[in-house]
Amino acid sequence: MAFTDLKNMLEGKTEPNFERAVFISENPHHNSKYTYRAFQNSITEQLQVIQNLIKANDKSDSIDFGAKANENGRFKLADIRYLPKEKKELYRKALSNWAVFKYITDTVFIKSTFLTYYHAPYSYATSDPFGMKDWGNSQVMNLLISEKNQGNCFALTALYKILSDRLNADARLCTAPQHIYIQHKDPKGQYYNVELATAGHPGDGIIQTLTYTPSEAIMSGIALRDYDTKQSIGLCLVNLAKSYEHKFKTKDNEFMLRCAELALEHDSLNLNALLLKQQVLDARVTEYANKHRLNSITQLKKDTTIKATVSKLEKHTALLNSLGYRQMPTDMQEMILNQFQSEPNHWNHKTRNPKPFTSIKVQDPKDEEYWTLTAGMFQEVFEPKKKETYGHYTLNTTTGKITAMDTNKLKGFIIDPVAFAYDFGARMYDARLGRWLSLDPLQAKYPGLSPYNFVANNSIIFKDFDGRDYQIVVDKASKTISIVATYYVNDKKTEDLAKQAASEIMLSNAAFSFKEENGEMYKINFQLDVINTNSSNKFEPINRAEDNKKGNSISELNSEDFNFEVKKIDKNLDASTIQGLTSFGERINTDLTKTGVGDDNRIQTIKHEILHTLGVDHPNGLTSAKINKETINAILSYPSLTNKKEGTTSISLTKGNSNETMANYEQDQQPEVEVKSENATPLKGKVVPN
Amino acid sequence: MRPNENCNLTDDKKNMPTHVWHIWFCSCLTSQSKMPNQKSQITKHTVWFLCIFTVLSFDNCFAQFNNPQPRVPSPSEVFQQQQSRIEQQNKQLMIQFGNTPPPTQEDIIAGQQRQMQGKAPLQTHQEQIQKEMVLLLKEADQKTKVQNEIDYYNSPDFLNDQPYYLNAKDFIKEMLEDKRPLSIKDAYYKSESAYGNLLLSHDEYNKLIISNANFIKQWLKENGYKLTDSEALHYGIQKFMSDTLYIRIDGKLVGHMPYYYDYIDYIAKDDRRNYFVTKTLATGTGQCHTFPVTYLILAEALGIAANLAYNPRHSFIRYKNKNNAVVNYETTVDRFLADAFYLQTLPIMAKAQKNKLYAFSLTKKQVVATVLYDMAANFAREHWLADKIFITECMKIAKPHFPNQEYINGTESYLNKIIYAETLNTMAKEKGITDAADIEKYPDLLKAYTDYYSYMEKVNNLGIQDFPESEELRMMEYADKKGRLQTAKKINSKEKKTLFIK
């Protein structure tokens, strides 16, 4: 099923979509128990914070994206590389990518008047970088579900890509052997690499070195290459195969081979698919050799059962070699796994890199010295060799024939070359590696280049949860005080019920008045609107409420919705009880679809929660939805000025202009007050029934 | 300036009238810069004023020598003569100090007669001098001040210079068409000589290269290396350029000093010749453009293969060793560098490398083709774009030699950009546009902009990016610091000298 879905995307029968492809390739690992809708909602939830991060750091209104000619009337070409509109769009995309990067790699604080909470960064699963212990560590879903918030390169990078795509920010996936990373443009349109595991921006040279990539591999297009949407589906196919491998504990299965071949059919330079195919064929031939005790390649080539597979393996290995792929040496693999920490010997390069001179003796050892990025820690200079080893087999690079084999199970891959798992590691990728001697002013290179230098890097978001998402409108001319609020819902049933509840509250209109101390009487009116967002996004009512100072939301969200900003409904309550919860004074969550309860019950629950959003506590018992003068008093009054004993309320007509405060509340808890009057003298009086 | 000629006086110059002789000499002194509008007006005017002042003094000396000897006068005659002499001296003194002497009786009568005849009054002596000064200034001005482009491109300065460039272009074109032997040495000299004012004559250039090659061979022989071993010859060039070496000629010790990096004006912004291989050979100093070219020329002289390769604003040498492995040799520090080292120069470079634009070996023919780009850039420095024909022709001749490797040469990109800039800015100026947001309002201007934009998108999509601004600043600061050190150590990197120690 997953294979077919991905195949349809590759063949254009359905639209290629990376987010969906990731879900399709990962869900089987979880026995397909999740819905795509839930996956999407979870991603949307991540976006809430990211979008607020963008808002908090967006300086585009104060930036001049234009360009002017100089005093000679000439434009500088660099200034008009992009016209103002496009420059602004580049800024938006770069800022969006920064926000995604920040969200994944750093702690983001969300501060509201009630509390401060934070979103912790995702971290690299150093204990299981290749997903060998738990393939889930390679999955985006694992990042979203697991409390550990851990994942390897693919999980972190794919999550980045998905979030960036949602924001239309044009980040692209790139791969190197055993590694996957992101590239995107900075506001000037220049690309940078983004490495999630180390939260860094390595140059291509570093990536080439640390992934043991010869230049031939770059030239052939299998390494340090980017993927478009369709090509990225091929990556998901490989992951599907690896998921199968881990689930069924096999390295050789026809399904895995089909995944590799389908990916290669649409992208012949997908190195991971090439290596997956290599792995399957290698495992197949090796297993046969061990089973039948065939100890030499010659025997295998003569065996009528396996010789066809051997031939396939041989051709495929020769192809890998011709494309420039070289298997990372065992000692380098071990270093990577053990996170090699010792100081590199700067002059140790000789032992790892071949000498430039092969037929002469130089007078000074420095005359044949190679300068390398890792100061000799890893081999960086590649020379053609007559033999190259891939897995259990040695290839004669001249003839393209396998000439030797070693089926000892300790040989071959230590790390999984197919998996995207390579973490450069903070210890390996550090400023020291970024420093090298200056050769020439034009070659001087400094670490610390980043595409995010333009951002203020504010990771604190202030949320305007003022606790009272409604508006008081005082009209002195018509002697009316209006209580105005809007409720967003997402389905017809909730809309009908909410409108009923609002109508019942509005029946109180003209039932109460506000009597000023001087005897003037003000009518009190509720104006409660219910708006159906009709959105496929479950969180749309919450989004709309956030953007509206007098906005609130009524939703039905479950524990699977991964929503940490809404109190979750307890589904195990009394069958006749509908639970309603109000979070942050504006988000109502209630299980309106619960069966076995009547609509009247539902309406009363909504009324109760609406009153909470208007600032009412539980004055008359836990479940009451009654409107009385105490209710109106609570709605109208600023807590700081209410003298509840005397029942006196003072409504300041200037927001935030209170002279008295109570310790428990802050001034910004006051509702929005709109005054249709030039006279800003506070109204002092009390609520009375008509 | 003409190829390989210094500012020397020739015989025919001596027969010119005095003031004209002065004008010519002063123009030699002041013609340092090649670009119109680049001269210092103050300097020029000062020089001219001094010339004129000298001229005036000189003329006065001649006038005194030409006066006839007087007979013995009578007392009244003596008195009159004395009065006349005093008057004359006063008049001259007045003129010298910038004052207008009063008209004599004869002047007044002559003026009245001229008026009656309807003729314009005679100018005073001061007026005459001032008029001549203005004429002289205008004449000098024409050499360096562009009153408009048409004047400049019709001027002798340009018209007499152009044939040298055209000739060099044809010369290199013939090499590329196999009508003439391919020679990196000759291609570069021809190109640089079109610019002119080189530090080496053609003869000196050729002889120096032969001497250098012979020195290398001798050194290798004396140190036990085989001249048939290409690796040894490469080693010889590397040691020759980076170390002090000694050989024995007829029993005497002869040495050769190494080349060193010249940080002062290393991007040839002030003097284009700092980008020339003739400068490096003549002075022993250079940078990442001229050092690899020097290496290539020496390799050519020694008969071994060496390739040029580019990196962002940089070039280096590549060649194959006996294991058939390509090695990268960095001429500026005499070291071998891994590919990844070069690939770390900009935030991303792999795509450009894949497209054979960075760290990729150029063939010998491609190197000769790039000389056309250099020459076009030299032309632009000297004469700006002119009618763009020369520059675009150079690019057109070179381009086919880089199939699927467009934009490999940074100079080619520079040339494309200045052409786009000129087209755009000319149009924008005509329309009075000073805000980029207004470009979209004019279809023809938008088309010109779109052409530029499409070109840049193509370049960027191949993986070519700019240096980040912070990197540019750091590089400039580094070069500036090193340059000041160089100056403090009184190392004259522009002085022609022999590197041979005898």
mmCIF file of C-alpha atoms in Angstrom, chain B residues 33 62 121 128 132 134 146-147 163 201 247 252 307 324 336 345 359 362 371 389 405 423 442:
data_model
loop_
_atom_site.group_PDB
_atom_site.id
_atom_site.type_symbol
_atom_site.label_atom_id
_atom_site.label_comp_id
_atom_site.label_asym_id
_atom_site.label_seq_id
_atom_site.Cartn_x
_atom_site.Cartn_y
_atom_site.Cartn_z
ATOM 1 C CA SER B 33 46.083 56.881 -15.694
ATOM 2 C CA PHE B 62 65.197 85.250 -25.192
ATOM 3 C CA PRO B 121 40.371 96.647 -29.869
ATOM 4 C CA GLN B 128 46.791 87.927 -24.514
ATOM 5 C CA GLU B 132 46.906 81.739 -24.444
ATOM 6 C CA VAL B 134 43.107 79.144 -21.628
ATOM 7 C CA VAL B 146 36.043 63.563 -21.719
ATOM 8 C CA GLN B 147 33.740 66.268 -22.862
ATOM 9 C CA PRO B 163 44.700 48.637 -33.539
ATOM 10 C CA SER B 201 60.130 44.298 -23.784
ATOM 11 C CA ILE B 247 73.537 26.564 -9.319
ATOM 12 C CA LYS B 252 80.612 30.387 -10.220
ATOM 13 C CA ASN B 307 46.559 22.906 -15.983
ATOM 14 C CA ASN B 324 47.628 9.398 -12.685
ATOM 15 C CA PHE B 336 49.419 20.994 -2.129
ATOM 16 C CA THR B 345 35.868 28.872 0.202
ATOM 17 C CA ALA B 359 38.452 23.187 -9.182
ATOM 18 C CA LEU B 362 41.354 23.858 -18.023
ATOM 19 C CA VAL B 371 43.475 35.506 -22.290
ATOM 20 C CA ILE B 389 32.151 45.420 -30.342
ATOM 21 C CA GLN B 405 31.271 25.529 -18.907
ATOM 22 C CA THR B 423 22.593 49.194 -21.024
ATOM 23 C CA TYR B 442 8.822 50.956 -18.569
#
